Coordinates of C-alpha atoms and ligand atoms in Angstrom, one line a residue:
M1 CA 0.0 0.0 0.0
K2 CA 1.3 3.4 -0.9
H3 CA 2.2 5.6 2.1
E4 CA -0.3 8.4 2.3
P5 CA 1.0 11.1 4.7
A6 CA -2.2 13.1 4.8
A7 CA -4.3 10.0 5.3
A8 CA -2.0 8.6 8.1
N9 CA -2.3 11.9 10.0
A10 CA -6.1 12.1 9.5
A11 CA -6.7 8.6 10.8
L12 CA -4.8 9.2 14.0
V13 CA -6.5 12.6 14.5
E14 CA -9.9 11.1 14.0
R15 CA -9.3 8.3 16.5
S16 CA -7.7 10.7 19.1
L17 CA -10.6 13.1 18.9
R18 CA -13.1 10.3 19.4
A19 CA -11.3 8.7 22.4
V20 CA -8.9 11.2 24.0
W21 CA -10.1 14.1 26.1
H22 CA -7.2 16.6 25.5
P23 CA -6.0 18.9 28.3
C24 CA -6.3 22.7 28.3
T25 CA -8.6 22.3 25.2
Q26 CA -12.0 23.1 24.0
M27 CA -12.5 19.9 22.0
K28 CA -14.9 21.5 19.6
A29 CA -12.2 23.9 18.5
H30 CA -10.5 21.0 16.8
E31 CA -13.2 21.0 14.2
R32 CA -11.3 24.0 12.8
F33 CA -7.8 23.8 14.4
P34 CA -5.4 20.9 13.6
L35 CA -4.5 18.3 16.1
I36 CA -1.0 17.0 15.4
P37 CA -0.2 13.3 15.8
V38 CA 3.5 13.1 16.6
V39 CA 5.2 9.8 15.8
E40 CA 8.8 10.7 16.5
A41 CA 10.9 13.4 18.0
R42 CA 14.7 14.1 18.0
G43 CA 16.5 17.1 19.3
C44 CA 14.2 20.2 18.9
W45 CA 12.1 18.6 16.2
L46 CA 8.8 16.8 16.3
T47 CA 7.7 14.7 13.3
D48 CA 4.0 14.0 12.6
A49 CA 2.5 10.9 11.0
G50 CA 2.6 12.6 7.6
G51 CA 6.4 13.2 7.9
R52 CA 6.0 17.0 8.5
R53 CA 8.5 18.4 11.0
Y54 CA 7.9 21.1 13.7
L55 CA 10.5 23.1 15.6
D56 CA 9.6 22.7 19.3
A57 CA 9.9 26.3 20.7
V58 CA 8.1 25.5 24.0
S59 CA 10.1 22.4 25.1
S60 CA 6.9 20.3 24.9
W61 CA 5.2 22.4 27.7
W62 CA 8.5 23.5 29.3
V63 CA 9.7 20.0 30.3
N64 CA 12.2 19.1 27.6
L65 CA 15.6 20.6 28.5
F66 CA 18.1 18.8 26.3
G67 CA 16.1 17.8 23.2
H68 CA 14.0 14.8 22.5
G69 CA 15.7 11.4 22.7
E70 CA 18.8 12.7 24.6
P71 CA 21.0 9.6 24.5
R72 CA 22.4 9.9 28.1
I73 CA 18.9 10.1 29.6
V74 CA 17.7 7.3 27.4
H75 CA 20.6 5.2 28.6
A76 CA 20.1 6.0 32.2
V77 CA 16.4 5.0 32.1
K78 CA 17.1 1.8 30.2
A79 CA 19.8 0.8 32.6
Q80 CA 17.5 1.4 35.6
L81 CA 14.8 -0.5 33.9
D82 CA 16.9 -3.6 34.0
R83 CA 17.4 -3.4 37.8
L84 CA 14.4 -2.0 39.5
E85 CA 11.4 -0.3 37.9
H86 CA 9.5 0.6 41.0
V87 CA 9.1 -0.1 44.7
L88 CA 7.0 1.6 47.4
L89 CA 8.9 4.3 49.2
A90 CA 7.2 3.9 52.6
G91 CA 9.3 1.5 54.6
F92 CA 11.6 1.0 51.6
T93 CA 14.3 3.0 49.8
H94 CA 16.6 2.7 46.8
E95 CA 19.8 4.2 45.5
P96 CA 18.4 6.5 42.8
V97 CA 16.1 8.3 45.2
I98 CA 18.8 8.6 47.8
Q99 CA 21.3 10.0 45.3
L100 CA 18.9 12.4 43.8
S101 CA 17.9 13.7 47.2
E102 CA 21.5 14.1 48.3
R103 CA 22.4 15.9 45.1
L104 CA 19.4 18.2 45.0
G105 CA 20.1 19.2 48.6
A106 CA 23.7 19.9 47.8
L107 CA 22.7 22.1 44.9
T108 CA 20.8 24.3 47.4
G109 CA 24.0 24.7 49.3
G110 CA 22.6 22.2 51.9
A111 CA 19.9 24.7 52.8
L112 CA 17.0 22.5 51.6
G113 CA 18.2 19.0 52.4
H114 CA 14.9 17.1 52.8
A115 CA 13.3 15.8 49.6
F116 CA 9.6 14.8 49.3
Y117 CA 8.5 13.4 46.0
A118 CA 5.4 13.3 43.8
S119 CA 4.8 13.0 40.1
D120 CA 3.4 16.3 38.9
G121 CA 3.8 20.0 39.6
A122 CA 0.4 20.6 41.0
S123 CA 1.0 17.9 43.6
A124 CA 4.3 19.6 44.6
T125 CA 2.3 22.7 45.2
E126 CA -0.3 20.8 47.3
I127 CA 2.5 19.2 49.3
A128 CA 4.2 22.5 50.0
L129 CA 0.9 24.1 51.2
K130 CA 0.1 21.1 53.4
M131 CA 3.6 21.0 54.9
S132 CA 3.4 24.7 55.7
T133 CA 0.1 24.5 57.5
H134 CA 1.0 21.3 59.3
Y135 CA 4.2 22.9 60.4
W136 CA 2.3 25.7 62.1
R137 CA -0.1 23.2 63.7
N138 CA 2.8 21.2 65.0
C139 CA 4.2 24.4 66.5
G140 CA 0.9 25.0 68.3
R141 CA -0.2 27.8 66.0
P142 CA -3.0 26.2 64.0
G143 CA -4.5 29.6 63.2
K144 CA -1.7 30.1 60.7
N145 CA -3.4 28.4 57.8
R146 CA -4.0 31.0 55.1
F147 CA -2.0 31.5 51.9
L148 CA -0.8 34.5 50.0
C149 CA -0.2 34.4 46.2
L150 CA 0.5 36.9 43.5
A151 CA -1.7 38.4 40.8
G152 CA -1.2 36.5 37.6
G153 CA 0.5 33.6 39.4
Y154 CA 0.1 29.9 38.4
H155 CA 0.8 26.9 40.6
G156 CA -1.2 24.1 39.0
E157 CA -4.8 23.1 38.6
T158 CA -5.7 20.6 41.4
L159 CA -8.0 22.3 43.9
G160 CA -5.4 23.4 46.5
A161 CA -3.0 24.6 43.7
L162 CA -5.9 26.3 41.9
A163 CA -6.8 28.2 45.0
V164 CA -3.4 30.0 44.8
T165 CA -3.6 30.4 41.1
D166 CA -4.8 33.7 39.6
V167 CA -5.7 32.8 36.0
P168 CA -9.5 33.4 35.7
L169 CA -9.9 31.1 32.7
F170 CA -8.6 28.1 34.7
R171 CA -10.4 29.2 38.0
D172 CA -13.8 30.5 37.3
A173 CA -15.8 27.3 36.8
Y174 CA -14.3 25.7 40.0
E175 CA -14.5 28.8 42.2
P176 CA -17.0 27.2 44.6
L177 CA -14.5 24.4 45.4
L178 CA -11.7 26.7 46.2
R179 CA -10.6 28.0 49.6
A180 CA -9.9 31.7 49.3
A181 CA -6.3 32.9 49.4
A182 CA -5.3 36.6 49.4
T183 CA -3.9 37.8 46.0
L184 CA -1.3 40.5 46.3
P185 CA 0.1 42.8 43.6
S186 CA 2.6 41.2 41.2
P187 CA 6.1 42.7 40.9
D188 CA 5.7 42.3 37.0
W189 CA 7.9 45.2 35.6
R190 CA 5.4 45.9 32.9
G191 CA 3.3 47.5 35.6
A192 CA 5.8 50.4 36.0
A193 CA 4.4 53.8 36.5
P194 CA 6.2 56.7 34.6
G195 CA 9.7 57.1 36.1
E196 CA 9.7 53.7 37.8
D197 CA 12.1 51.0 36.9
A198 CA 11.8 47.2 37.5
A199 CA 13.5 47.5 41.0
A200 CA 11.0 50.2 42.0
V201 CA 8.1 48.1 40.9
A202 CA 9.5 45.2 43.0
Q203 CA 9.8 47.5 46.0
R204 CA 6.2 48.7 45.6
A205 CA 4.9 45.1 45.4
A206 CA 7.0 44.2 48.5
L207 CA 5.4 47.1 50.4
A208 CA 1.9 45.8 49.6
L209 CA 3.1 42.4 51.0
E210 CA 4.4 44.1 54.1
Q211 CA 1.2 46.0 54.7
H212 CA -0.8 42.8 54.3
L213 CA 1.4 40.9 56.7
E214 CA 1.2 43.7 59.3
A215 CA -2.6 43.0 59.5
H216 CA -2.7 39.2 58.7
A217 CA 0.5 37.5 59.7
A218 CA -1.2 35.7 62.6
S219 CA -3.5 33.8 60.1
T220 CA -0.9 33.4 57.3
A221 CA 1.0 30.2 56.8
A222 CA 2.9 31.0 53.6
I223 CA 3.3 33.0 50.5
I224 CA 3.8 31.1 47.2
V225 CA 5.8 32.8 44.4
E226 CA 7.1 31.9 41.0
P227 CA 10.6 33.4 41.3
L228 CA 11.7 35.9 38.5
V229 CA 9.1 34.8 35.9
Q230 CA 5.4 34.2 36.3
C231 CA 5.2 31.8 33.4
A232 CA 1.6 30.6 32.6
G233 CA 0.2 34.0 33.6
G234 CA 2.0 35.5 30.6
M235 CA 5.8 35.3 31.1
A236 CA 5.6 38.3 33.5
M237 CA 9.2 39.0 34.7
H238 CA 10.3 40.8 37.8
H239 CA 13.4 42.2 39.6
P240 CA 15.2 39.7 42.0
G241 CA 15.0 42.5 44.6
Y242 CA 11.4 41.4 45.2
L243 CA 12.5 37.9 46.3
A244 CA 15.0 39.4 48.7
R245 CA 12.2 41.5 50.3
V246 CA 9.9 38.5 50.4
R247 CA 12.6 36.5 52.3
A248 CA 13.1 39.4 54.8
L249 CA 9.4 39.9 55.4
C250 CA 8.8 36.2 55.8
D251 CA 11.5 36.1 58.5
R252 CA 10.1 39.1 60.2
F253 CA 6.5 38.0 60.2
E254 CA 7.1 34.2 60.6
V255 CA 5.6 33.1 57.4
H256 CA 7.0 30.5 55.0
F257 CA 8.4 31.4 51.6
I258 CA 7.4 28.8 49.1
A259 CA 9.3 29.1 45.8
D260 CA 7.5 27.4 43.0
E261 CA 10.3 26.8 40.5
I262 CA 8.4 24.1 38.7
A263 CA 8.8 26.0 35.4
V264 CA 11.8 28.3 36.2
G265 CA 14.0 25.7 38.0
F266 CA 16.9 23.8 36.3
G267 CA 18.5 26.7 34.5
R268 CA 15.6 28.3 32.8
T269 CA 16.3 31.9 34.1
G270 CA 20.1 31.7 33.8
T271 CA 20.9 30.2 37.2
L272 CA 20.3 26.6 38.3
F273 CA 17.5 27.9 40.5
A274 CA 15.9 31.3 39.9
H275 CA 15.9 32.3 43.6
E276 CA 19.7 32.2 43.6
Q277 CA 19.7 35.6 41.7
A278 CA 18.2 37.2 44.8
G279 CA 20.9 35.7 47.1
V280 CA 18.3 34.0 49.3
R281 CA 16.8 30.6 49.9
P282 CA 13.1 29.8 50.3
D283 CA 11.7 27.5 53.1
L284 CA 10.2 25.2 50.6
L285 CA 11.2 24.7 47.0
C286 CA 8.9 23.0 44.4
L287 CA 10.5 21.5 41.3
S288 CA 9.2 19.4 38.4
K289 CA 8.9 19.9 34.6
G290 CA 12.6 19.9 33.5
I291 CA 13.7 17.7 36.3
T292 CA 13.7 14.5 34.2
G293 CA 14.6 16.4 31.0
G294 CA 11.0 15.8 29.8
F295 CA 11.3 12.0 30.0
L296 CA 9.1 10.9 33.0
P297 CA 6.7 12.6 35.4
L298 CA 8.5 13.6 38.7
S299 CA 8.2 16.4 41.1
V300 CA 9.8 17.2 44.4
V301 CA 9.5 19.6 47.3
L302 CA 12.7 20.4 49.1
S303 CA 12.5 21.7 52.6
S304 CA 14.7 23.3 55.2
D305 CA 16.0 21.6 58.3
A306 CA 13.9 23.8 60.6
L307 CA 10.7 22.9 58.8
Y308 CA 11.6 19.2 58.7
A309 CA 12.4 19.2 62.4
A310 CA 8.9 20.2 63.4
F311 CA 7.6 16.9 62.0
Y312 CA 10.1 14.7 63.7
D313 CA 8.3 13.2 66.7
D314 CA 7.0 10.0 68.3
H315 CA 3.5 10.6 67.0
T316 CA 2.5 9.5 63.5
A317 CA 0.0 12.3 63.3
R318 CA 2.8 14.9 63.7
G319 CA 4.6 13.3 60.7
F320 CA 3.9 14.7 57.2
L321 CA 1.0 12.7 55.8
H322 CA 0.8 12.6 52.1
S323 CA 0.7 9.3 50.2
H324 CA 1.3 8.8 46.5
S325 CA 1.7 5.4 44.9
Y326 CA 4.6 6.3 42.6
T327 CA 6.5 8.5 45.1
G328 CA 10.2 8.5 44.2
N329 CA 9.9 6.2 41.2
P330 CA 13.3 4.8 40.4
L331 CA 13.0 5.3 36.6
A332 CA 12.1 8.9 37.0
C333 CA 14.9 9.4 39.6
A334 CA 17.4 7.8 37.2
A335 CA 16.3 10.2 34.5
A336 CA 16.7 13.1 36.9
L337 CA 20.2 12.0 37.9
A338 CA 21.2 11.9 34.2
V339 CA 19.9 15.5 33.9
L340 CA 22.1 16.6 36.8
D341 CA 25.1 14.9 35.2
I342 CA 24.4 16.8 31.9
F343 CA 24.3 20.1 33.8
R344 CA 27.7 19.3 35.3
D345 CA 29.4 17.7 32.3
D346 CA 28.2 20.1 29.7
H347 CA 28.5 23.2 31.9
V348 CA 25.0 24.0 30.8
I349 CA 24.5 27.2 32.8
A350 CA 27.6 28.9 31.3
A351 CA 26.8 27.5 27.8
N352 CA 23.2 28.8 28.0
R353 CA 24.5 32.3 28.9
A354 CA 26.5 32.4 25.6
R355 CA 23.7 30.8 23.7
A356 CA 21.1 33.3 24.9
Q357 CA 23.3 36.2 24.0
A358 CA 23.9 34.8 20.5
F359 CA 20.1 34.3 20.1
D360 CA 19.4 37.9 21.3
A361 CA 21.3 39.1 18.3
L362 CA 18.8 37.3 16.1
T363 CA 15.7 38.8 17.6
G364 CA 16.0 42.2 15.8
P365 CA 13.1 41.6 13.4
L366 CA 10.8 41.0 16.3
R367 CA 12.2 43.7 18.7
E368 CA 11.8 46.3 15.9
D369 CA 8.4 45.2 14.8
G370 CA 5.8 48.0 15.6
R371 CA 3.2 45.5 16.8
V372 CA 5.6 44.1 19.4
R373 CA 5.5 45.4 23.0
H374 CA 7.6 44.7 26.1
F375 CA 10.1 42.5 24.3
R376 CA 11.8 40.7 27.2
R377 CA 14.1 37.9 28.2
S378 CA 15.1 36.0 31.3
G379 CA 17.8 33.3 30.8
M380 CA 16.3 31.0 28.1
I381 CA 12.9 32.6 28.0
W382 CA 12.0 35.2 25.4
A383 CA 8.6 36.9 25.4
F384 CA 6.7 39.8 23.9
D385 CA 3.2 41.1 23.9
V386 CA 1.2 41.9 20.8
A387 CA -0.4 45.3 20.7
G388 CA -4.1 45.1 19.9
A389 CA -4.3 41.3 19.7
P390 CA -7.9 40.5 18.7
P391 CA -10.0 37.8 20.5
G392 CA -8.9 34.3 19.4
F393 CA -5.4 35.6 18.7
A394 CA -3.5 32.9 20.6
R395 CA -5.2 30.0 18.7
R396 CA -4.9 31.7 15.3
Y397 CA -1.2 32.5 16.0
A398 CA -0.4 28.9 17.1
E399 CA -2.0 27.6 13.9
A400 CA -0.1 30.1 11.7
A401 CA 3.1 29.2 13.4
L402 CA 2.5 25.5 12.8
A403 CA 2.0 26.2 9.1
E404 CA 5.4 27.8 9.2
G405 CA 6.9 24.7 10.9
A406 CA 7.1 26.0 14.4
L407 CA 5.4 24.9 17.6
I408 CA 4.7 28.2 19.4
R409 CA 1.7 28.5 21.8
P410 CA 1.0 32.1 22.9
L411 CA -0.5 32.8 26.3
G412 CA -3.3 35.3 25.5
E413 CA -1.5 38.2 23.8
T414 CA 1.9 37.1 24.9
V415 CA 4.1 35.2 22.5
Y416 CA 7.1 33.4 24.0
F417 CA 9.9 31.0 23.2
M418 CA 11.1 28.6 25.8
P419 CA 13.4 26.3 23.7
P420 CA 15.3 23.2 24.7
Y421 CA 18.8 24.2 25.7
V422 CA 20.3 22.4 22.7
M423 CA 18.6 24.6 20.1
E424 CA 21.1 25.9 17.5
A425 CA 21.4 29.4 16.2
G426 CA 20.1 28.4 12.8
E427 CA 17.0 26.8 14.4
F428 CA 16.4 29.9 16.5
A429 CA 16.7 32.1 13.4
L430 CA 14.1 29.9 11.8
L431 CA 11.9 30.4 14.9
V432 CA 12.2 34.2 14.7
R433 CA 11.2 34.1 11.0
A434 CA 8.2 31.8 11.7
A435 CA 7.2 34.0 14.6
R436 CA 7.2 37.2 12.4
R437 CA 5.2 35.5 9.6
A438 CA 2.7 34.0 12.1
L439 CA 2.2 37.6 13.4
D440 CA 1.3 38.7 9.9
T441 CA -1.2 35.9 9.4
A442 CA -2.8 36.0 12.9
L443 CA -3.4 39.8 12.7
E444 CA -4.8 39.7 9.1
A445 CA -8.4 40.9 9.0
Ligands
PLP1 C1 3.3 23.8 35.2 C2 3.4 24.5 36.5 C3 2.8 23.9 37.6 C4 1.9 22.6 37.5 O1 2.7 21.5 37.1 P1 1.9 20.3 36.5 O2 3.0 19.2 36.3 O3 1.4 20.7 35.2 O4 0.9 19.9 37.4 C5 2.9 24.5 38.8 N1 3.6 25.7 38.9 C6 4.2 26.3 37.9 C7 4.9 27.5 38.1 C8 4.1 25.7 36.6 O5 4.6 26.3 35.5

């Protein structure tokens, strides 16, 4: 039978739309917008069933750090598969989870030396929120059980995580199920008043936090923040001075600082962890997404000695109680260990710095485009807003980009690139070209 690329694609699309309920999607929209059946991926490229290739500018939802099929991660997972695929982590342990915990703790300078595992980012948020409240309860202060979050923040979509997420589209339908949290002003520098710079916006946002804590510290357990870049809310970037102020205020008012680095951790903002740029450590650090290089689901919450110590007791009920069947899965831990090896062996943080600068030189056509506002970068994240983006812009833009051979998914009127760290300059140039052309198409009539 002759290979029919279009037919092969169409068959998979039809079966998927009948049986698979896709995430973050109005299924009916696929009557008009294409669903892409991917059969293979290598490096920064995805290949569909019809043999068409797409340049992955979003690291497959921000998880894929070193390209698809990275041989060292493949090897690590295969080798682990031959020894131990999984074992429960209650009452049992294994080398990969021990090593990963030791190495992650060491990467925080020993400040966050206790690792608690789950499989997805939202669960890491839930765990951090539970740990914080339980800590205050164990300290005899059960009234400290409220959370603070930032405008435009995103921490996942399970009910606890959604309660500290400020993205109306994801929240509104589930509002009756959510426990109210206080939402404070974001330090997003785009909110600068005339004459204000990013540092001043950060100070102003910190002042609002201070005023809130002056009134409500007695009922507040923790503040949760996405350090340096609020990603899903539209790649809103802020000055590290904000994080330094959060740390100081959390110390002064006895409130936990939860850093949600699920998206920005593992080098995305130019340092291994984003909070390092403020010269501070959080009390709880949530990590996921890039942790396995995009190979397997894994998340972890790292906690300080002081926090951990409050749970160490003769009574089970004072221990941290959160059960998940696949906690510390050895295959995922093996992938994560391979990722840490790559960071070390390839000097990824330094290499990314050079790469990002070289890529900056290619962004001229976008920077200088009159329709582009707030062109910005943090580490390996580039973003810009589109002036006067009409309703339905994001979907139209994504479709136009696909037609140009690039996977770019705008967040509302914000277009961004979050490429794998192995993208080449030629590929990035192609991306910039596709992004410009998609702008023309998406803004046409
Ligand atoms: C993606 C994300 C989450 C949720 O992670 P999932 O694995 O999708 O549940 C939480 N926080 C931030 C900052 C994220 O970007």
